[in-house]
Coordinates of C-alpha atoms in Angstrom, one line a residue:
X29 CA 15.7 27.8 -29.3
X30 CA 12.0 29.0 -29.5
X31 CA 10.8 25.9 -27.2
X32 CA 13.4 26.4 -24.6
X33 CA 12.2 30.0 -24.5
X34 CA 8.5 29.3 -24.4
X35 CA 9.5 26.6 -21.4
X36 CA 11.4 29.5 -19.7
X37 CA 8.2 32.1 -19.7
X38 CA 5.8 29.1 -18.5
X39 CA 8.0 28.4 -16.0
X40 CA 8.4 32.1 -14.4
X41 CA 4.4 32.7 -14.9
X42 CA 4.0 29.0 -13.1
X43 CA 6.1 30.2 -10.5
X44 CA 4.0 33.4 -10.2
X45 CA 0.7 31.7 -10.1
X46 CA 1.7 29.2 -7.7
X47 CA 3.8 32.6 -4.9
X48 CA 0.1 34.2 -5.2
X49 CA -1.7 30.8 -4.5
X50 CA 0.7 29.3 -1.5
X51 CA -0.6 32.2 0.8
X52 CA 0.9 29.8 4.2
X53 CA 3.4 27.4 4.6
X54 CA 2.8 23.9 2.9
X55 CA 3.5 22.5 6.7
X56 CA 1.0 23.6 9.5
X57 CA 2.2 25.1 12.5
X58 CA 1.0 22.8 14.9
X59 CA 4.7 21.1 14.5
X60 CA 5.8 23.5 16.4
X61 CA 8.8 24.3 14.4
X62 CA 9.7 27.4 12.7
X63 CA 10.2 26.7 9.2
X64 CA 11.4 29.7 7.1
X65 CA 8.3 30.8 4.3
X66 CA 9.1 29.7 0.6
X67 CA 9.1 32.8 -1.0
X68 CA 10.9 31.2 -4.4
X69 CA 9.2 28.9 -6.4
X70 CA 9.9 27.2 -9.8
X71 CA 8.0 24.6 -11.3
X72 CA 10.0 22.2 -13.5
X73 CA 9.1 21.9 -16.4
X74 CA 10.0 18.4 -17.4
X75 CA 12.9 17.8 -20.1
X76 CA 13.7 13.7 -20.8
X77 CA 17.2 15.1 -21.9
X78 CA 17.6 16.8 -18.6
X79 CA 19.3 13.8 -17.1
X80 CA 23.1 14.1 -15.6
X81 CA 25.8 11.3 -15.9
X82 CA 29.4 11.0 -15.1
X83 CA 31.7 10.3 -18.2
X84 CA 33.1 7.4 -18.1
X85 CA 36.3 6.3 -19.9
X86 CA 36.1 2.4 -20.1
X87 CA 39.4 0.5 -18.5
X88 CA 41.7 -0.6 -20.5
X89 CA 44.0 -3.2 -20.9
X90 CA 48.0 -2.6 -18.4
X91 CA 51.0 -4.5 -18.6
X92 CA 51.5 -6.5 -15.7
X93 CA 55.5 -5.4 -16.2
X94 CA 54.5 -1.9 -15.6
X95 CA 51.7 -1.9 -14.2
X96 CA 51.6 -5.1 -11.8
X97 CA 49.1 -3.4 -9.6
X98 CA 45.6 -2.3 -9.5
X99 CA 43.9 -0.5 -6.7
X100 CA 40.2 0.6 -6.6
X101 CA 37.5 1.7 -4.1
X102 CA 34.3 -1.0 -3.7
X103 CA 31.7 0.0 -4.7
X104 CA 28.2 -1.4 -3.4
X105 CA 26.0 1.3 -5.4
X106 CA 22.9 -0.7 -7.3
X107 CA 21.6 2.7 -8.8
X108 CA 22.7 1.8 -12.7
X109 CA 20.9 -1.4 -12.9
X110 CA 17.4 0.0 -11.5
X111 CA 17.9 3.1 -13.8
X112 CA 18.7 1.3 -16.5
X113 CA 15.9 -1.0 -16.1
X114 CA 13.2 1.9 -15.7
X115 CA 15.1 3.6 -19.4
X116 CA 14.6 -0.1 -20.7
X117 CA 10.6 -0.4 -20.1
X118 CA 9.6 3.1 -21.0
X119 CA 11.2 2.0 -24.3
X120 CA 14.1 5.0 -24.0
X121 CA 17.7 5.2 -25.7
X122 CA 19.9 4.1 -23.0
X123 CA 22.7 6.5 -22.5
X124 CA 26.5 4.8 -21.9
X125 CA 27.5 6.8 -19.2
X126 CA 24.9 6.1 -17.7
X127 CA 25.9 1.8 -17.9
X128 CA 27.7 1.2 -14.7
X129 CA 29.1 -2.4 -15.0
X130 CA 30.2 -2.4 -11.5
X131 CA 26.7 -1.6 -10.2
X132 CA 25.1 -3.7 -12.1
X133 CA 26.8 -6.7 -11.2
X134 CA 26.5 -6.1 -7.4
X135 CA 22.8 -5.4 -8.0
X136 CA 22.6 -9.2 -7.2
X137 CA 23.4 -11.1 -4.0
X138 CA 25.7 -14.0 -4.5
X139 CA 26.4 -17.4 -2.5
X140 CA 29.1 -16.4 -1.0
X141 CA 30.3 -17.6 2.8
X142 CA 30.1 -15.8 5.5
X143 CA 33.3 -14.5 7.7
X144 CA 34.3 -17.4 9.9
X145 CA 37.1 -15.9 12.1
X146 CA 37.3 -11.9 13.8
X147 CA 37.6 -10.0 10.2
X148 CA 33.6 -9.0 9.2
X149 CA 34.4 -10.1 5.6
X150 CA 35.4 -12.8 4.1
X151 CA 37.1 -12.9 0.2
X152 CA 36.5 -15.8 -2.4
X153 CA 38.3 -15.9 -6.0
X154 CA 37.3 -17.5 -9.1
X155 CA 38.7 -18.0 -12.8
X156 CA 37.3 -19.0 -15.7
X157 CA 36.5 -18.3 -19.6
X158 CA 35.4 -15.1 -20.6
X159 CA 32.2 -15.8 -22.7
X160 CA 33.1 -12.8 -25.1
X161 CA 36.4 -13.1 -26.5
X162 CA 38.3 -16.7 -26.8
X163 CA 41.5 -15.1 -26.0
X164 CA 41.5 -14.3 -22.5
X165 CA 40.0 -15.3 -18.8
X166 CA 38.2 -14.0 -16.3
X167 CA 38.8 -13.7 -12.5
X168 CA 35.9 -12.8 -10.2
X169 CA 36.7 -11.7 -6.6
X170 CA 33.8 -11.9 -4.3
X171 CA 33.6 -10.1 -1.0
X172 CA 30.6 -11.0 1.9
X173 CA 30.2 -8.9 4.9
X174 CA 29.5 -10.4 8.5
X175 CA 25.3 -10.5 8.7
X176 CA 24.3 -8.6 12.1
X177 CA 20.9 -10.1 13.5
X178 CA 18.4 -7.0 13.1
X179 CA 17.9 -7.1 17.2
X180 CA 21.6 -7.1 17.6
X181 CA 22.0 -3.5 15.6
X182 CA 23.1 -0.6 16.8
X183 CA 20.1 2.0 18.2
X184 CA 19.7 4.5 14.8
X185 CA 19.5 8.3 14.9
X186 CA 18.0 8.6 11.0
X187 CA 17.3 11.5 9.7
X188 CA 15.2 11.7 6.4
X189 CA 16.4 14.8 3.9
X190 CA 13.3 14.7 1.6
X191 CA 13.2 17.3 -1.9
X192 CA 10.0 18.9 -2.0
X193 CA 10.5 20.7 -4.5
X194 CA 8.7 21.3 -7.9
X195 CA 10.3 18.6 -9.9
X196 CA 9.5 16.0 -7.6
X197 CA 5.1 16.1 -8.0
X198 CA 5.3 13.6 -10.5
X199 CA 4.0 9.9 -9.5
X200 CA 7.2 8.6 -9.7
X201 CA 8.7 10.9 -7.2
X202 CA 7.3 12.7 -4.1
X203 CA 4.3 9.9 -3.7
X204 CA 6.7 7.1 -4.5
X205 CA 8.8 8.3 -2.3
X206 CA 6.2 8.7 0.7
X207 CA 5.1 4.6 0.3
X208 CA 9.3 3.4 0.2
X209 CA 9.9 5.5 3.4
X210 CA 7.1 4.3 4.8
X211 CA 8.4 0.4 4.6
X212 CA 11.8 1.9 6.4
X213 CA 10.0 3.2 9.2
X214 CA 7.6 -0.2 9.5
X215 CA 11.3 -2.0 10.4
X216 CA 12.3 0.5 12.7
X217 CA 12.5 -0.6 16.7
X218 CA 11.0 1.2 20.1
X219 CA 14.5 2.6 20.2
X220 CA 15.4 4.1 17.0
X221 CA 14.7 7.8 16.8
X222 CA 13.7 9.4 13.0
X223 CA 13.5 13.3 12.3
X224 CA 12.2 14.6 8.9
X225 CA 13.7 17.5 7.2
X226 CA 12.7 19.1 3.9
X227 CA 13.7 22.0 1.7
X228 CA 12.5 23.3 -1.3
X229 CA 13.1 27.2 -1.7
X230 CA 13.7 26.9 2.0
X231 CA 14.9 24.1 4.5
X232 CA 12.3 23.4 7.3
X233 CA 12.1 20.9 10.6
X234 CA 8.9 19.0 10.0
X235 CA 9.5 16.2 12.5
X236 CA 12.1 15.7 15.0
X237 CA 13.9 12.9 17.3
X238 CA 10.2 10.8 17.4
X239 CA 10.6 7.2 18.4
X240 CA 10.4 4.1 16.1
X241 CA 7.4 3.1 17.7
X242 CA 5.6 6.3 17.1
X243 CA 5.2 4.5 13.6
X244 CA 1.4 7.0 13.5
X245 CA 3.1 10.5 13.7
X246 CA 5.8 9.6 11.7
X247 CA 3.2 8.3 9.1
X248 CA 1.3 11.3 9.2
X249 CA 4.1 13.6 8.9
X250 CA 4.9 11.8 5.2
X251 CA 1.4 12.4 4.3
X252 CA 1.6 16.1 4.9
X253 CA 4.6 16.4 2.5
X254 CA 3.2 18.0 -1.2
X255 CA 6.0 19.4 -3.9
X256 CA 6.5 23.1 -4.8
X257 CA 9.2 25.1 -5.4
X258 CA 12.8 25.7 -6.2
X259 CA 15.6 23.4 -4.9
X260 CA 17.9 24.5 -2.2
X261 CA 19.3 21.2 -1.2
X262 CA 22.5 22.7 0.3
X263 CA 20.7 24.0 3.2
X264 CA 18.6 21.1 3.8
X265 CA 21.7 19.3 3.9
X266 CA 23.0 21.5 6.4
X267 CA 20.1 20.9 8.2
X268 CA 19.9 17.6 8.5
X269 CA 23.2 16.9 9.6
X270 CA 22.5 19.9 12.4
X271 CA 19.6 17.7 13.7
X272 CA 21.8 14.6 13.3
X273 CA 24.4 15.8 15.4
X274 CA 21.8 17.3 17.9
X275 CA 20.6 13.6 18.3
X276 CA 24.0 12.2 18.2
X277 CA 24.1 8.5 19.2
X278 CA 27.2 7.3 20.4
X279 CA 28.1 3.8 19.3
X280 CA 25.0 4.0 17.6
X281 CA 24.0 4.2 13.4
X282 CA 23.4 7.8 13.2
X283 CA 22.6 8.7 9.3
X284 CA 21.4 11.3 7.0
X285 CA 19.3 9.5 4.5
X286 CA 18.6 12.0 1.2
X287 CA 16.1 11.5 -1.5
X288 CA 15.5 13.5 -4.4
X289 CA 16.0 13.7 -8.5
X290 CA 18.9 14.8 -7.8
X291 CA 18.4 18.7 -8.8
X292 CA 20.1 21.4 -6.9
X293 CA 19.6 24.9 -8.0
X294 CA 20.0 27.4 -4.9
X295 CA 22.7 28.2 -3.1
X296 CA 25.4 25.5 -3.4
X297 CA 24.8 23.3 -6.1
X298 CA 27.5 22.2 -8.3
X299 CA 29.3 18.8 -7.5
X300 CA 32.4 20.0 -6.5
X301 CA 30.6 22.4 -3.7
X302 CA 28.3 20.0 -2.7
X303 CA 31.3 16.9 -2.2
X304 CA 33.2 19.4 0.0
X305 CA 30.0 20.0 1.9
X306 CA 30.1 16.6 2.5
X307 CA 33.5 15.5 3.3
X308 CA 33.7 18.4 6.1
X309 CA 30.0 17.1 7.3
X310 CA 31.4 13.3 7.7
X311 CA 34.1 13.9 10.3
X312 CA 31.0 14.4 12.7
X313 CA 30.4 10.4 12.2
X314 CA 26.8 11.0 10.7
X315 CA 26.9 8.5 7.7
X316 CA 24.7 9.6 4.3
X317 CA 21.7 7.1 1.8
X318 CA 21.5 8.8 -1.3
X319 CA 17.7 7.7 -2.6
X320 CA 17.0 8.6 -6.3
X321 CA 13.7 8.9 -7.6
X322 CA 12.3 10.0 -11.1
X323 CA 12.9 10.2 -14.7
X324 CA 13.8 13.4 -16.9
X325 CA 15.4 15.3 -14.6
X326 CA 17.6 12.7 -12.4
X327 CA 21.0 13.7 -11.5
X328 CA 22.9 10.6 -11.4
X329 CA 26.6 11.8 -11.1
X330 CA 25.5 14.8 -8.3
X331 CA 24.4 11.7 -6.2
X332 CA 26.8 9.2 -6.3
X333 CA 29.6 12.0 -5.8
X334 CA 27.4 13.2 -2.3
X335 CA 26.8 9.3 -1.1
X336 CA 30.8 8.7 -2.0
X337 CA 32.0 11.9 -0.4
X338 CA 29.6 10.9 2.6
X339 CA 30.9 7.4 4.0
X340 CA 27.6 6.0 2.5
X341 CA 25.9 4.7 -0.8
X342 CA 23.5 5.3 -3.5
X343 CA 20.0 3.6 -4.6
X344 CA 18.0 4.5 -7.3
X345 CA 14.0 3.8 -6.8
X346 CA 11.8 3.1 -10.2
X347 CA 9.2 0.8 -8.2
X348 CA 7.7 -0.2 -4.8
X349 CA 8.9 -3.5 -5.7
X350 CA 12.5 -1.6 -5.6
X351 CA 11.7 0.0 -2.3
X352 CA 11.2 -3.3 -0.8
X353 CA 14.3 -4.9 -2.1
X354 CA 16.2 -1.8 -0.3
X355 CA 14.6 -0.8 2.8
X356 CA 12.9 -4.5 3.0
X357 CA 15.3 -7.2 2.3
X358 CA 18.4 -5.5 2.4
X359 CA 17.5 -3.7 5.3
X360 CA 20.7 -4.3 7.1
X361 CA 22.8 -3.4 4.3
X362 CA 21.3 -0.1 3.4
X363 CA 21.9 1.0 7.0
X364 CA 24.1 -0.4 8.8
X365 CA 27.7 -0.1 8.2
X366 CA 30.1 -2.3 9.4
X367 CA 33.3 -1.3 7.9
X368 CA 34.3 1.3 6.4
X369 CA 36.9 3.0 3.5
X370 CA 37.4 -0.6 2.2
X371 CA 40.0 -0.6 -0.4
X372 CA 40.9 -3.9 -3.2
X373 CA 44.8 -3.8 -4.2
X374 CA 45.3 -6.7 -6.9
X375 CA 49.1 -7.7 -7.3
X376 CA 49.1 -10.4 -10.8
X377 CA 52.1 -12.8 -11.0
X378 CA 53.3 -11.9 -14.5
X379 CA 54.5 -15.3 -15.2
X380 CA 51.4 -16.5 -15.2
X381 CA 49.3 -13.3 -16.7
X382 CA 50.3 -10.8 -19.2
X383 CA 48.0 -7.8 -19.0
X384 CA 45.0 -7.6 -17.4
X385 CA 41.8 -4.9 -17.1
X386 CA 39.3 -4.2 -14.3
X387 CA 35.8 -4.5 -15.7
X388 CA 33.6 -1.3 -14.8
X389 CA 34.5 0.4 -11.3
X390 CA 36.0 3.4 -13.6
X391 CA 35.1 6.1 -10.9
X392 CA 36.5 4.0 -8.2
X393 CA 40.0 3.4 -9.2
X394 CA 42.7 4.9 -6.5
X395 CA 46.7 5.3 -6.6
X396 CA 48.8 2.4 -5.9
X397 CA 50.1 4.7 -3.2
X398 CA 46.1 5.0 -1.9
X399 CA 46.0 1.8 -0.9
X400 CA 48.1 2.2 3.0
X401 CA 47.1 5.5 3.1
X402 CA 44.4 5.8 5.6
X403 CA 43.3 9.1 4.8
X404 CA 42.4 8.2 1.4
X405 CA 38.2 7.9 1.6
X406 CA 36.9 4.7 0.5
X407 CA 33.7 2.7 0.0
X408 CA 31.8 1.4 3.1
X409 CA 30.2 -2.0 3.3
X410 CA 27.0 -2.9 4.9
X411 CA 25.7 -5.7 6.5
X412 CA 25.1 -9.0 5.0
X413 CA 26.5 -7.2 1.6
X414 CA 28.3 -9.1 -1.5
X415 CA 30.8 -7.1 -3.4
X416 CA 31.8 -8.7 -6.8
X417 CA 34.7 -7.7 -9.1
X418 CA 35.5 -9.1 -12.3
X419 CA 38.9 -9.3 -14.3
X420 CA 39.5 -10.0 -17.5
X421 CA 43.3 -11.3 -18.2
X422 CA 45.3 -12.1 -21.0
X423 CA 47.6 -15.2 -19.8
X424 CA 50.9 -15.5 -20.9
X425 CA 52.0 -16.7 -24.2
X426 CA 48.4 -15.7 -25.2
X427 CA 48.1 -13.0 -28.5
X428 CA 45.1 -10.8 -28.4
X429 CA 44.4 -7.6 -30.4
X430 CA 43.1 -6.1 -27.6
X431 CA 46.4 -6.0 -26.1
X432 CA 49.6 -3.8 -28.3
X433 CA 53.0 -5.9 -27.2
X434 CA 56.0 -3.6 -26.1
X435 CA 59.9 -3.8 -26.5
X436 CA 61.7 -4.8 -24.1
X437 CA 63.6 -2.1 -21.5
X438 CA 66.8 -1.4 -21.7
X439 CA 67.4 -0.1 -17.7
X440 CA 64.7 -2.2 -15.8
X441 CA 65.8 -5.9 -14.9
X442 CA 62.9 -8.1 -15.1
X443 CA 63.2 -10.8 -12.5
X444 CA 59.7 -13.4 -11.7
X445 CA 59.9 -15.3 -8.4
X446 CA 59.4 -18.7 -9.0
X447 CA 55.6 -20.0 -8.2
X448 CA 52.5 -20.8 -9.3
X449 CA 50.4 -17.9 -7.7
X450 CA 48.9 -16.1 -10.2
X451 CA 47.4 -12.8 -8.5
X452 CA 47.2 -11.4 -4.7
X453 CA 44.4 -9.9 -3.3
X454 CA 44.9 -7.6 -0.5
X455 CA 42.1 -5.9 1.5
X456 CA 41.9 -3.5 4.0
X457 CA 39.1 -1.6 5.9
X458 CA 38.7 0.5 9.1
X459 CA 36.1 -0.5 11.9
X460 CA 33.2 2.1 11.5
X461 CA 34.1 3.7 14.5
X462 CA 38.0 3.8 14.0
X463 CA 40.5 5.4 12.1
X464 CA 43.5 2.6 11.5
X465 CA 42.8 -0.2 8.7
X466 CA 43.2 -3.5 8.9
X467 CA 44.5 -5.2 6.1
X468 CA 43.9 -9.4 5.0
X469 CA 45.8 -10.9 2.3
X470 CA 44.4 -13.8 -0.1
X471 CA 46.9 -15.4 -2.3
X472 CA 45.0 -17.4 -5.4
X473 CA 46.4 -20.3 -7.4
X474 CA 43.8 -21.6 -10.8
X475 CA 42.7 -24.7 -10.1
X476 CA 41.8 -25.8 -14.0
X477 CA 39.7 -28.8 -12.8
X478 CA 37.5 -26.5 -11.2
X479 CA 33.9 -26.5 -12.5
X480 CA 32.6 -22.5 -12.8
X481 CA 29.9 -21.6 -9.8
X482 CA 26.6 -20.6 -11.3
X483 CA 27.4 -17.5 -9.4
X484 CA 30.3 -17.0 -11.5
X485 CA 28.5 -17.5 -14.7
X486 CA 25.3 -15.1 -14.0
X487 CA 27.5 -12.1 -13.1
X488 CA 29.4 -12.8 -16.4
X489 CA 26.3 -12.0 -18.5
X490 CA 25.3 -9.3 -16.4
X491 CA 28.6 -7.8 -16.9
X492 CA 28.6 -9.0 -20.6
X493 CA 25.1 -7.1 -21.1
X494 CA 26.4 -4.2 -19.8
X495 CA 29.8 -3.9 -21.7
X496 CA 27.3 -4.6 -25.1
X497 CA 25.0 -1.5 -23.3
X498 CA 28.2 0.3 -23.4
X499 CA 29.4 -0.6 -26.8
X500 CA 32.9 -1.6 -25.4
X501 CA 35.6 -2.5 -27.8
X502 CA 36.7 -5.1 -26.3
X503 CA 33.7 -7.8 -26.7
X504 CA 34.0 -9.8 -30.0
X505 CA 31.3 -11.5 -29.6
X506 CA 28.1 -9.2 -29.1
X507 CA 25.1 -11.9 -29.9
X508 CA 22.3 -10.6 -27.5
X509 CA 20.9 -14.2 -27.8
X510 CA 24.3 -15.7 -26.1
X511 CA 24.3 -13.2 -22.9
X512 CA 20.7 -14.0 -22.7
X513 CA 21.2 -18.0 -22.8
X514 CA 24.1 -17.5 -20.2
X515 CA 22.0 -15.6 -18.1
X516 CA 18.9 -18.4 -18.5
X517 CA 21.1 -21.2 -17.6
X518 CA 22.6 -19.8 -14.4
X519 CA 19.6 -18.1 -12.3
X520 CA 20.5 -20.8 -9.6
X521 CA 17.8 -20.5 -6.2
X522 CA 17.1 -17.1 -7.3
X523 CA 14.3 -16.9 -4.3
X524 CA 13.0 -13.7 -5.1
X525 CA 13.0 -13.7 -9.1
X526 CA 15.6 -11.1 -9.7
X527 CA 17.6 -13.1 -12.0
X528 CA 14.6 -13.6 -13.5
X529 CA 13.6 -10.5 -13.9
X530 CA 17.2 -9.4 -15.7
X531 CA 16.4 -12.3 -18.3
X532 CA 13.2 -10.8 -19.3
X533 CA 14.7 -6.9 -19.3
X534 CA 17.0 -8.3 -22.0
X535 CA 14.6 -9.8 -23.7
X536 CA 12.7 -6.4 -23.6
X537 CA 16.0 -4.7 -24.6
X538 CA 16.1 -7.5 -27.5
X539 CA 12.6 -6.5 -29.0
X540 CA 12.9 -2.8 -28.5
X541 CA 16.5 -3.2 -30.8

């Protein structure tokens, strides 16, 4: 009690020292915008409790009787691997809600084929064994989206929504955010047009509509940027969709890319007022990056609820090396999407497959009903992006304890059509700029001669790693040295040592334990 009080008088006489200080605008004139005085300011005091996740109630096991569909939202967030890896090497207690299976597994890029025919994604299936219970299978679906040359992308209207604010001075914030923007606007073309908003107390215009190859003002306006202040993020979201829509490109990728820790404290702040903020803002066609930066005071669930109520997605930054992998190598995919609200229904045969449970994607999962309902949001996918989804079945004839059996029903016939499919996939998605889906349907039969992909094997142990992260009740067998050995085997090309990397992060995790 004593501490928090002694953090909440530093913090006021901070804030006092710093108002007498900041006699001008951190932002000269000579921009010739008017941006509104900070006349609030609160430094943060850092707290490493101070970070916000979602709860998340782990997916159980559904009777395919009852329950013969499952419907969820993609999901192509990475944010939970890259945060988890950053809690991992500064040695920190990792917490579960904070484990998103789903994100990790998609952190990677798979082999998957491209589309071949007019649809810009293509679907591939898998079974195998799960590795961490003898009882039951796993089936991976794997989604790829069309890859769109870089010259052949639409002109971009961006604008950059950059927290200035106190909590963001540290290294691993405000200045690591400067050098990861920085590689963005290196890829930008003559034609692509960037503004820079940025609110602390206030919300302030500190560049507007330059061109991509005005790579030196753009550059210089990122150095000018220096934290203080409190945290009005609802106006500088305003903002920057105002100066979006003022720059409006039709047919082109016009897109409000946000980075912060996450921590709104003026004006609109909760989750439930920002996400409304957001849903009314999309309808205007300006698409939203969440960016995540820092450790302490990172607000995990406040992002991922503005990048899904935004038609967009959500990154978490620990490293330059993290920036590149975003705004280098998955350039494309970051920001440009090519279709959008894309929604999984599964339909399993229960002839062949008992019960069955979707592994992570807990925040995702819609109503059955969702699924033809096109004015149910959904996730987007980007360019060039793989989507993978695992589940984990119990066949038929198979006991598990995971799984409690029922009697039978007294009013409800049960009658199986006669084949040897044992799941559907159906898929549908909307054209970024349309409003009707369209919907492909993948029909998957096991094929028991069929050796496991090494893709299929490393995003087992990256899901099995998470679910031990987790402490799931449904893994019996929890040997850190099996996921690791998995994981080892299966790297495959792994051209740019990610894979790699995860193998040594558990091994980290391994000596920290």
């Amino acid at each position: 009690m004593k501490t928090k009080m002694i953090k909440k008088i530093t913090t006021l006489l901070l804030g006092v020292v710093f108002t007498i200080l900041s006699s001008c605008d951190q932002y000269p004139e000579k921009r010739g915008y008017d941006i509104q005085k900070i006349s609030v300011v609160e430094t943060e005091i850092m707290d490493s409790n101070n970070e916000d996740y979602k709860e998340i109630i782990e997916n159980g096991f559904k009777n395919v009787h009852l329950a013969p569909l499952s419907t969820f939202s993609i999901d192509v967030d990475k944010a939970s691997y890259s945060n988890i890896r950053r809690m991992i090497n500064n040695g920190q207690k990792i917490p579960e809600d904070a484990v998103k299976i789903e994100e990790m597994v998609n952190y990677f890029k798979y082999d998957y084929a491209s589309p071949m025919d007019t649809h810009p994604i293509a679907i591939h299936i898998e079974k195998g064994d799960t590795p961490w219970n003898k009882d039951t299978k796993l089936v991976k679906i794997g989604l790829k989206g069309k890859e769109i040359p870089t010259q052949d992308m639409p002109v971009s209207n961006l604008v950059f929504l950059i927290d200035v604010s106190g909590s963001m001075s540290q290294q691993n914030k405000l200045p690591l955010l400067k050098k990861a923007f920085k590689l963005l606007v290196g890829k930008l073309r003559e034609e692509d047009k960037v503004s820079i908003v940025v609110y602390a107390g206030a919300a302030g215009v500190v560049l507007e509509a330059a061109g991509g190859d005005d790579k030196k003002r753009i550059m210089e306006a990122f150095d000018d940027l220096k934290a203080g202040g409190s945290t009005a993020g609802g106006e500088g979201i305003e903002l920057a969709y105002e100066i979006a829509e003022k720059n409006f490109i039709k047919n082109g990728n016009n897109r409000v890319i946000l980075a912060t820790d996450g921590d709104f404290n003026i004006g609109i702040s909760s989750d439930k007022e920002m996400k409304k903020l957001i849903e009314k803002k999309r309808e205007s066609g300006v698409f939203l990056t969440c960016m995540g930066f820092g450790m302490g005071n990172y607000k995990d669930s406040k992002l991922e609820t503005l990048a899904d109520a935004g038609n967009g997605n959500h990154a978490y930054i620990d490293t330059i090396q993290e920036a590149q992998k975003i705004f280098g190598l998955e350039f494309g995919g970051t920001l440009y999407t090519i279709a959008k609200d894309v929604k999984i229904q599964v339909e399993f045969n229960p002839k062949k497959i008992k019960a069955y449970r979707l592994i992570g994607y807990e925040n995702k999962v819609l109503r059955d009903e969702d699924f033809i309902d096109d004015t149910r949001d959904a996730g987007e996918l980007g360019s060039g992006h793989t989507v993978t989804a695992l589940y984990e079945v119990i066949p038929v004839g198979v006991k598990s304890e995971y799984f409690k059996e029922m009697s039978d029903l007294k009013y409800t016939k049960k009658t199986i059509k006669n084949t040897d499919e044992e799941l559907t996939v159906k898929f549908r998605y909307k054209n970024p700029k349309e409003n009707h889906s369209n919907e492909l349907v993948h029909a998957f039969k096991a094929n028991t001669e069929e050796e496991m992909s090494t893709d299929f094997k490393f995003a087992t142990s990256v899901a099995w790693f998470g679910l031990k992260l987790r402490n799931s009740k449904y893994i019996e067998y929890q040997n850190l040295k099996n996921i690791i050995d998995l994981a080892k085997n299966n790297k495959g090309k792994d051209e740019q040592g990610y894979r790699a990397e995860f193998v040594r992060l558990m091994n980290s995790y391994n000596g920290i334990k």
